[in-house]
Amino acid sequence: MEKGTVRAWFLVHKWTSIICTLFMLMLCLTGLPLIFNHEIDEMSRGADNLPPLSADMQLKTLDEIMNNARAKRAGDVGLYMSFDEERPIVYVTTGPRPDAEEPEMNFAPYDWRTGQEIPTPTAGAIVTFLLELHTDMFLGLPGMLFLGFMGFLMFVATVSGVVLYAPFMRKLDFGTLRTSRSTRLKWLDYHNFLGILLLAWLSVVGLTGVINTLNDPLAEAWQADEIRDMTAAHGDAPRPETLSSIQGALDTALAAGGGVKPVFIAFPGTLFSSTHHYAVYLEGKTPITQALLTPALVDAADGTLTDMRTMPWYMQTLLMSRPLHFGDYGGLPLKILWAVLDIFTIIVLGSGLYLWLGKKAGAPDRTSRRTKLATEGNA
Amino acid sequence: MNMGANSKKTSSARSMKQIFMAPTVIAVLSVVGLVAALAGDGAADLLSWVALGVPVAIAAWAYGRRQ
């Protein structure tokens, strides 16, 4: 490779890294405990733990649960029902109108076996704080998109780092770590070696993280396009005066075969459905089909199935990006590997920062240091 | 990248193929590991642990023979 080309790639690597490194360090540090979100949640729940949902449990119908919920909130209509991943809990969201804004909504968990309201399971305050910091730094959509851009810069830094790996390794065997000659050489070797080890994993976790930051715009685009398209046959049919059975809608959707388990049901007139339909979002059995939700639209007047189709490519990409970013789809061993690779990433970021700061601090001594390093590199 | 500056003078320079052989194998295994666990549970999970365990194992190996 020409000296000028190497220099150009070095500048790309340097500047993309300088801009994104501190944010990436924050993301890696907050992300580390978030890998074990589920385990932390389970530990902190302790005594109020419900047993896992099983097929032989006697469950109340969703209509009973909704009636109980509306009895407590006079004048409210049902907006959403969502289902706990493991426990027999139905989360009921009601509001004064079908198109109610979020602050007006009421959210309460119900025991699916008794149909009675149960205390809201509290997500740990620390986990919630870390998650928000990690997602948008408490800045909403602009914060999310900003972190997405930082993730993109990190990907550019990764690619340019791979290019620079070649001239660096011309005299060295793979896996060489010269740790005893100078601190700078030690961290340079760690930086290059761990960086190249992480190439694929970090690219996937980084880019899926970038895609996740586009969650809101993509979901809105999908609602605007697809839901309207799926319900086109009904035009702007009004919300039925009397809604058909919720349990019936779920059973119809499950019978249609789009999935084995409901994730949530959106009621007529809400953002995730049409004015005339229940939208039942189903997931499958394997990690892939669990991520790829299939919406089934059930007519809320007569309870018949209107349409069921898989999500468009951009929604599938978004939904697949979640497990690939979180690392929560292959049991505890995968999470532990995720954590180790995350720590490697922190070492790459930290050593990169050290190499840059070290170079600046030692500016007057730069020539001699460079000669020395180059000599060592050839040893 | 400082390392490469004087390298032309010695005869033991490695080819691109030699330099990128191991990283390519590791990258392919990583992708196999990332995808395997998505495809199913059980054996697919096991494959993903082994495949994604490779970069971690190699890091331990390199650390063990650090100079």
Coordinates of C-alpha atoms in Angstrom, one line a residue:
Chain A
M1 CA 0.0 0.0 0.0
E2 CA 1.3 3.5 -0.9
K3 CA 2.4 5.7 2.0
G4 CA -0.2 8.4 1.0
T5 CA -3.0 5.8 1.0
V6 CA -2.1 4.6 4.5
R7 CA -1.9 8.2 5.7
A8 CA -5.4 8.9 4.3
W9 CA -6.9 5.8 6.0
F10 CA -5.0 6.7 9.2
L11 CA -6.7 10.1 9.2
V12 CA -10.1 8.6 8.6
H13 CA -9.5 6.2 11.5
K14 CA -8.2 8.9 13.7
W15 CA -11.0 11.4 13.2
T16 CA -14.0 9.0 13.2
S17 CA -12.5 7.5 16.4
I18 CA -11.9 10.9 18.1
I19 CA -15.5 11.9 17.5
C20 CA -17.2 8.7 18.6
T21 CA -14.9 7.2 21.2
L22 CA -16.3 8.8 24.4
F23 CA -19.9 8.0 23.3
M24 CA -18.9 4.5 22.4
L25 CA -17.3 4.1 25.9
M26 CA -20.5 5.3 27.5
L27 CA -22.5 2.8 25.3
C28 CA -20.2 -0.1 26.1
L29 CA -20.2 0.7 29.9
T30 CA -24.0 1.1 30.1
G31 CA -24.6 -1.8 27.8
L32 CA -22.6 -4.2 29.9
P33 CA -25.1 -4.5 32.8
L34 CA -28.0 -4.2 30.3
I35 CA -26.9 -7.5 28.7
F36 CA -28.1 -9.1 31.9
N37 CA -31.2 -7.0 32.2
H38 CA -33.5 -10.0 32.4
E39 CA -31.4 -11.7 35.1
I40 CA -31.2 -8.5 37.2
D41 CA -34.9 -8.1 36.8
E42 CA -35.5 -11.6 38.0
M43 CA -33.3 -11.3 41.0
S44 CA -34.8 -8.0 42.1
R45 CA -38.3 -9.3 41.8
G46 CA -37.7 -11.9 44.5
A47 CA -40.8 -12.9 46.4
D48 CA -43.5 -11.4 44.2
N49 CA -42.4 -13.7 41.4
L50 CA -45.2 -15.4 39.5
P51 CA -44.8 -18.9 38.1
P52 CA -44.1 -19.2 34.4
L53 CA -47.1 -19.4 32.1
S54 CA -47.9 -23.0 31.3
A55 CA -50.5 -24.7 29.0
D56 CA -52.4 -26.3 31.9
M57 CA -53.1 -23.0 33.7
Q58 CA -56.8 -22.0 34.0
L59 CA -56.9 -18.5 32.5
K60 CA -59.6 -15.9 32.5
T61 CA -60.8 -14.6 29.1
L62 CA -59.4 -11.4 27.9
D63 CA -62.9 -9.9 27.9
E64 CA -63.2 -10.6 31.6
I65 CA -59.9 -8.9 32.3
M66 CA -60.8 -5.9 30.1
N67 CA -64.2 -5.6 31.9
N68 CA -62.4 -5.6 35.3
A69 CA -60.0 -2.9 34.0
R70 CA -62.8 -0.7 32.7
A71 CA -64.8 -1.1 35.8
K72 CA -61.9 0.6 37.7
R73 CA -61.6 3.4 35.1
A74 CA -65.1 4.8 34.5
G75 CA -65.5 6.0 30.9
D76 CA -62.3 4.6 29.6
V77 CA -62.0 2.4 26.5
G78 CA -59.5 -0.4 25.9
L79 CA -56.4 0.6 23.9
Y80 CA -53.9 -2.2 24.2
M81 CA -53.4 -5.5 25.9
S82 CA -49.9 -6.9 26.0
F83 CA -48.6 -10.1 27.3
D84 CA -45.6 -10.9 29.6
E85 CA -42.9 -13.0 28.0
E86 CA -43.0 -15.7 30.6
R87 CA -45.5 -15.1 33.4
P88 CA -49.3 -15.2 33.3
I89 CA -49.6 -11.4 33.2
V90 CA -51.7 -9.3 30.9
Y91 CA -50.9 -5.6 30.8
V92 CA -54.0 -3.5 30.1
T93 CA -53.8 0.0 28.7
T94 CA -56.9 2.1 28.7
G95 CA -57.7 5.7 27.9
P96 CA -60.5 8.3 27.6
R97 CA -60.6 8.0 23.8
P98 CA -59.2 5.5 21.3
D99 CA -56.7 8.1 20.0
A100 CA -55.7 9.2 23.5
E101 CA -52.2 10.6 24.0
E102 CA -49.7 8.8 26.1
P103 CA -50.1 11.0 29.3
E104 CA -53.8 10.3 29.4
M105 CA -53.3 6.5 29.2
N106 CA -53.6 4.2 32.2
F107 CA -51.4 1.1 32.3
A108 CA -52.0 -1.8 34.8
P109 CA -51.0 -5.4 35.0
Y110 CA -53.5 -8.2 35.6
D111 CA -53.1 -11.7 36.8
W112 CA -54.3 -13.8 33.8
R113 CA -55.3 -16.6 36.2
T114 CA -57.5 -14.6 38.5
G115 CA -58.4 -11.6 36.3
Q116 CA -57.4 -9.3 39.2
E117 CA -55.1 -6.3 39.1
I118 CA -51.6 -6.9 40.6
P119 CA -49.0 -4.4 41.8
T120 CA -47.0 -3.0 38.9
P121 CA -43.7 -4.9 38.6
T122 CA -41.1 -2.2 39.1
A123 CA -38.2 -2.2 36.8
G124 CA -35.1 -1.4 38.8
A125 CA -34.4 2.3 38.9
I126 CA -30.7 1.8 37.9
V127 CA -31.6 -0.4 35.0
T128 CA -34.1 2.1 33.7
F129 CA -31.6 4.9 34.1
L130 CA -28.9 2.9 32.2
L131 CA -31.3 2.0 29.5
E132 CA -32.4 5.5 28.8
L133 CA -28.8 6.8 28.9
H134 CA -27.9 4.0 26.5
T135 CA -30.8 4.6 24.1
D136 CA -31.1 8.4 23.8
M137 CA -29.2 10.1 26.7
F138 CA -32.6 11.4 27.9
L139 CA -32.9 13.5 24.7
G140 CA -35.6 11.6 22.9
L141 CA -35.5 11.0 19.2
P142 CA -32.7 13.5 18.5
G143 CA -30.6 11.8 21.1
M144 CA -31.3 8.4 19.5
L145 CA -30.4 9.6 16.0
F146 CA -27.3 11.2 17.3
L147 CA -26.1 8.0 19.0
G148 CA -27.0 6.2 15.7
F149 CA -24.6 8.5 13.9
M150 CA -21.9 7.9 16.4
G151 CA -22.4 4.1 15.8
F152 CA -22.0 4.7 12.1
L153 CA -18.7 6.6 12.7
M154 CA -17.6 3.7 14.8
F155 CA -18.3 1.3 11.9
V156 CA -16.2 3.6 9.6
A157 CA -13.4 3.5 12.3
T158 CA -13.6 -0.3 12.4
V159 CA -13.3 -0.6 8.6
S160 CA -10.4 1.9 8.4
G161 CA -8.8 0.1 11.4
V162 CA -8.9 -3.2 9.3
V163 CA -7.1 -1.4 6.4
L164 CA -4.4 -0.1 8.8
Y165 CA -4.0 -3.6 10.3
A166 CA -2.2 -4.8 7.1
P167 CA 0.8 -2.4 7.2
F168 CA 1.0 -2.9 10.9
M169 CA 1.2 -6.7 10.7
R170 CA 3.7 -7.0 7.8
K171 CA 6.5 -8.0 10.2
L172 CA 4.4 -9.6 12.9
D173 CA 2.8 -13.0 13.4
F174 CA -1.0 -13.0 14.1
G175 CA -1.6 -12.7 17.9
T176 CA 1.7 -11.0 18.7
L177 CA 1.5 -9.0 21.9
R178 CA 4.7 -7.2 22.9
T179 CA 3.8 -6.3 26.4
S180 CA 7.2 -5.8 28.1
R181 CA 9.0 -3.2 26.0
S182 CA 7.0 0.0 26.4
T183 CA 3.6 0.9 27.6
R184 CA 2.8 2.4 24.3
L185 CA 3.8 -0.6 22.2
K186 CA 1.9 -2.9 24.6
W187 CA -1.4 -0.9 24.1
L188 CA -0.7 -0.6 20.4
D189 CA -0.6 -4.4 20.1
Y190 CA -3.6 -4.9 22.3
H191 CA -5.5 -2.3 20.2
N192 CA -4.7 -3.9 16.9
F193 CA -5.1 -7.5 18.0
L194 CA -8.4 -7.1 19.9
G195 CA -9.7 -4.8 17.2
I196 CA -9.2 -7.4 14.5
L197 CA -10.7 -10.1 16.7
L198 CA -13.8 -8.0 17.2
L199 CA -14.3 -7.1 13.6
A200 CA -17.4 -9.1 12.8
W201 CA -19.1 -9.0 16.1
L202 CA -18.5 -5.3 16.7
S203 CA -19.7 -4.5 13.1
V204 CA -22.9 -6.5 13.6
V205 CA -23.6 -5.1 17.1
G206 CA -22.7 -1.6 16.0
L207 CA -24.8 -1.6 12.8
T208 CA -27.8 -3.3 14.4
G209 CA -27.6 -0.6 17.1
V210 CA -27.6 2.1 14.4
I211 CA -30.7 0.4 12.9
N212 CA -32.4 0.3 16.3
T213 CA -32.0 4.1 16.6
L214 CA -34.3 4.3 13.5
N215 CA -37.1 2.5 15.5
D216 CA -39.5 5.4 15.7
P217 CA -39.4 6.7 12.1
L218 CA -39.5 3.1 10.7
A219 CA -42.5 2.1 12.9
E220 CA -44.3 5.3 11.9
A221 CA -43.7 4.7 8.2
W222 CA -44.9 1.2 8.5
Q223 CA -48.1 2.2 10.3
A224 CA -48.8 4.8 7.7
D225 CA -48.2 2.5 4.7
E226 CA -49.1 -1.0 5.7
I227 CA -52.0 -0.8 8.2
R228 CA -53.8 1.5 5.8
D229 CA -53.1 -0.9 2.9
M230 CA -54.3 -3.9 4.9
T231 CA -57.5 -2.3 5.9
A232 CA -58.1 -0.6 2.5
A233 CA -61.1 -2.9 1.8
H234 CA -62.9 -1.2 4.7
G235 CA -62.0 2.4 3.7
D236 CA -62.5 4.6 6.7
A237 CA -65.1 2.4 8.4
P238 CA -65.9 3.9 11.8
R239 CA -65.1 2.3 15.1
P240 CA -67.9 -0.3 15.8
E241 CA -70.4 0.8 18.6
T242 CA -70.1 -2.6 20.2
L243 CA -66.8 -4.4 19.9
S244 CA -66.6 -8.1 19.2
S245 CA -65.0 -10.4 21.8
I246 CA -61.3 -9.7 22.5
Q247 CA -60.7 -13.4 23.3
G248 CA -62.4 -14.3 20.1
A249 CA -60.1 -12.0 18.1
L250 CA -57.0 -13.6 19.7
D251 CA -58.4 -17.1 19.1
T252 CA -59.1 -16.2 15.4
A253 CA -55.6 -14.8 15.0
L254 CA -54.0 -17.8 16.5
A255 CA -56.1 -20.2 14.4
A256 CA -55.0 -18.3 11.3
G257 CA -51.5 -19.6 12.1
G258 CA -49.4 -16.5 12.0
G259 CA -47.7 -17.4 15.3
V260 CA -48.0 -19.3 18.5
K261 CA -48.1 -16.6 21.1
P262 CA -49.6 -13.1 21.3
V263 CA -47.2 -10.2 22.0
F264 CA -49.9 -7.5 22.1
I265 CA -53.3 -6.6 20.8
A266 CA -54.0 -3.1 19.5
F267 CA -57.6 -2.0 19.8
P268 CA -59.6 -0.2 17.0
G269 CA -58.7 3.4 16.6
T270 CA -55.2 3.2 18.2
L271 CA -51.9 3.9 16.5
F272 CA -51.1 0.3 15.8
S273 CA -54.4 -0.7 14.2
S274 CA -57.2 0.7 12.0
T275 CA -60.5 2.3 13.3
H276 CA -62.4 -0.9 12.6
H277 CA -60.0 -3.7 13.6
Y278 CA -58.3 -5.5 16.4
A279 CA -54.6 -5.9 15.4
V280 CA -53.2 -9.0 17.1
Y281 CA -49.4 -9.2 17.0
L282 CA -48.2 -12.8 17.1
E283 CA -44.7 -14.2 17.6
G284 CA -43.4 -17.7 16.6
K285 CA -41.4 -20.3 18.5
T286 CA -37.8 -19.9 17.3
P287 CA -35.7 -16.8 18.1
I288 CA -36.1 -15.5 14.5
T289 CA -39.9 -15.9 14.4
Q290 CA -40.1 -14.5 17.9
A291 CA -38.5 -11.3 16.7
L292 CA -40.5 -11.1 13.5
L293 CA -44.0 -10.2 14.7
T294 CA -46.9 -11.0 12.4
P295 CA -50.0 -8.7 12.7
A296 CA -53.4 -10.3 12.2
L297 CA -56.3 -7.8 11.6
V298 CA -59.6 -9.1 13.0
D299 CA -62.8 -7.2 12.2
A300 CA -64.0 -5.7 15.5
A301 CA -67.6 -5.7 14.4
D302 CA -68.1 -9.4 13.4
G303 CA -64.9 -11.0 14.7
T304 CA -63.7 -12.4 11.3
L305 CA -60.2 -12.3 10.0
T306 CA -59.6 -9.5 7.5
D307 CA -55.9 -10.0 6.7
M308 CA -52.7 -11.3 8.0
R309 CA -49.3 -10.7 6.4
T310 CA -45.7 -10.6 7.3
M311 CA -44.0 -7.3 7.9
P312 CA -42.2 -5.4 5.1
W313 CA -38.4 -5.8 4.8
Y314 CA -37.6 -2.6 6.7
M315 CA -39.6 -3.7 9.7
Q316 CA -38.2 -7.2 9.5
T317 CA -34.7 -5.7 9.5
L318 CA -35.6 -3.5 12.5
L319 CA -37.1 -6.4 14.4
M320 CA -34.1 -8.7 13.6
S321 CA -31.7 -6.0 14.7
R322 CA -33.0 -6.1 18.3
P323 CA -31.8 -9.6 19.3
L324 CA -28.6 -9.1 17.3
H325 CA -27.8 -6.0 19.2
F326 CA -29.0 -7.1 22.7
G327 CA -27.4 -10.7 22.5
D328 CA -30.4 -12.1 24.4
Y329 CA -31.3 -14.8 22.0
G330 CA -29.0 -17.7 22.9
G331 CA -29.2 -18.3 26.6
L332 CA -26.8 -17.2 29.4
P333 CA -23.6 -18.5 27.7
L334 CA -24.2 -16.2 24.7
K335 CA -24.8 -13.2 27.1
I336 CA -21.5 -14.0 28.9
L337 CA -19.7 -14.1 25.5
W338 CA -21.4 -10.8 24.7
A339 CA -20.1 -9.3 27.9
V340 CA -16.6 -10.5 27.3
L341 CA -16.6 -9.1 23.8
D342 CA -18.0 -5.9 25.1
I343 CA -15.1 -5.7 27.6
F344 CA -12.7 -6.3 24.7
T345 CA -14.4 -3.4 22.9
I346 CA -13.8 -1.2 26.0
I347 CA -10.1 -2.1 25.9
V348 CA -9.9 -1.3 22.2
L349 CA -11.5 2.1 22.8
G350 CA -9.5 2.9 25.9
S351 CA -6.2 1.9 24.2
G352 CA -7.0 3.9 21.1
L353 CA -7.7 6.9 23.3
Y354 CA -4.4 6.3 25.2
L355 CA -2.4 6.0 21.9
W356 CA -3.9 9.3 20.6
L357 CA -3.5 11.2 23.9
G358 CA 0.0 9.8 24.4
K359 CA 1.1 10.9 21.0
K360 CA -0.2 14.5 21.7
A361 CA 1.4 14.7 25.1
G362 CA 4.7 13.5 23.7
A363 CA 4.7 15.8 20.7
P364 CA 8.3 17.3 21.2
D365 CA 9.6 13.7 21.5
R366 CA 7.6 12.5 18.5
T367 CA 10.4 11.8 16.0
S368 CA 12.5 9.8 18.4
R369 CA 9.5 7.8 19.6
R370 CA 8.4 7.0 16.1
T371 CA 11.9 5.8 15.2
K372 CA 12.0 3.7 18.3
L373 CA 8.6 2.2 17.7
A374 CA 9.4 1.5 14.0
T375 CA 12.6 -0.2 15.1
E376 CA 10.8 -2.3 17.6
G377 CA 8.2 -3.1 15.0
N378 CA 10.9 -4.7 12.9
A379 CA 12.5 -6.6 15.7
Chain B
M1 CA 1.0 2.0 11.1
N2 CA 4.4 3.3 12.1
M3 CA 5.4 -0.3 12.1
G4 CA 5.3 -0.7 8.3
A5 CA 7.6 2.2 7.5
N6 CA 10.9 0.3 7.3
S7 CA 9.5 -3.0 6.6
K8 CA 10.7 -3.2 3.0
K9 CA 14.3 -3.6 4.1
T10 CA 13.8 -7.1 5.5
S11 CA 12.9 -10.2 3.6
S12 CA 10.3 -11.7 6.0
A13 CA 7.4 -9.4 5.0
R14 CA 4.0 -11.2 5.1
S15 CA 1.6 -11.3 2.2
M16 CA -1.9 -10.0 2.5
K17 CA -3.1 -13.5 2.5
Q18 CA -1.0 -14.4 5.5
I19 CA -2.0 -11.3 7.3
F20 CA -5.7 -11.7 6.8
M21 CA -6.1 -15.5 6.9
A22 CA -6.7 -15.7 10.7
P23 CA -8.9 -12.6 10.9
T24 CA -11.1 -13.8 8.1
V25 CA -11.6 -17.2 9.6
I26 CA -12.5 -15.5 13.0
A27 CA -14.9 -13.1 11.3
V28 CA -16.7 -15.9 9.4
L29 CA -17.0 -18.0 12.6
S30 CA -18.3 -14.9 14.5
V31 CA -21.0 -14.4 11.9
V32 CA -21.9 -18.2 12.0
G33 CA -22.2 -17.8 15.8
L34 CA -24.4 -14.7 15.6
V35 CA -26.8 -16.3 13.1
A36 CA -26.9 -19.8 14.5
A37 CA -28.6 -18.9 17.8
L38 CA -31.2 -17.0 15.8
A39 CA -32.1 -20.0 13.8
G40 CA -33.2 -22.2 16.8
D41 CA -32.5 -23.4 20.3
G42 CA -30.6 -26.3 21.6
A43 CA -28.0 -27.5 19.1
A44 CA -28.1 -24.1 17.3
D45 CA -27.3 -22.3 20.6
L46 CA -24.5 -24.7 21.3
L47 CA -23.0 -24.0 17.8
S48 CA -23.3 -20.2 18.4
W49 CA -21.5 -20.5 21.8
V50 CA -18.6 -22.5 20.2
A51 CA -18.3 -20.2 17.2
L52 CA -18.4 -16.9 19.2
G53 CA -16.2 -18.5 21.8
V54 CA -13.4 -18.7 19.2
P55 CA -12.4 -15.0 19.3
V56 CA -12.5 -15.2 23.2
A57 CA -10.3 -18.4 23.2
I58 CA -7.9 -16.8 20.7
A59 CA -7.6 -13.7 22.9
A60 CA -6.7 -16.0 25.9
W61 CA -4.2 -17.9 23.7
A62 CA -2.5 -14.7 22.6
Y63 CA -2.4 -13.4 26.2
G64 CA -0.8 -16.6 27.3
R65 CA 2.1 -16.2 24.9
R66 CA 2.5 -12.4 25.2
Q67 CA 6.2 -11.3 25.0

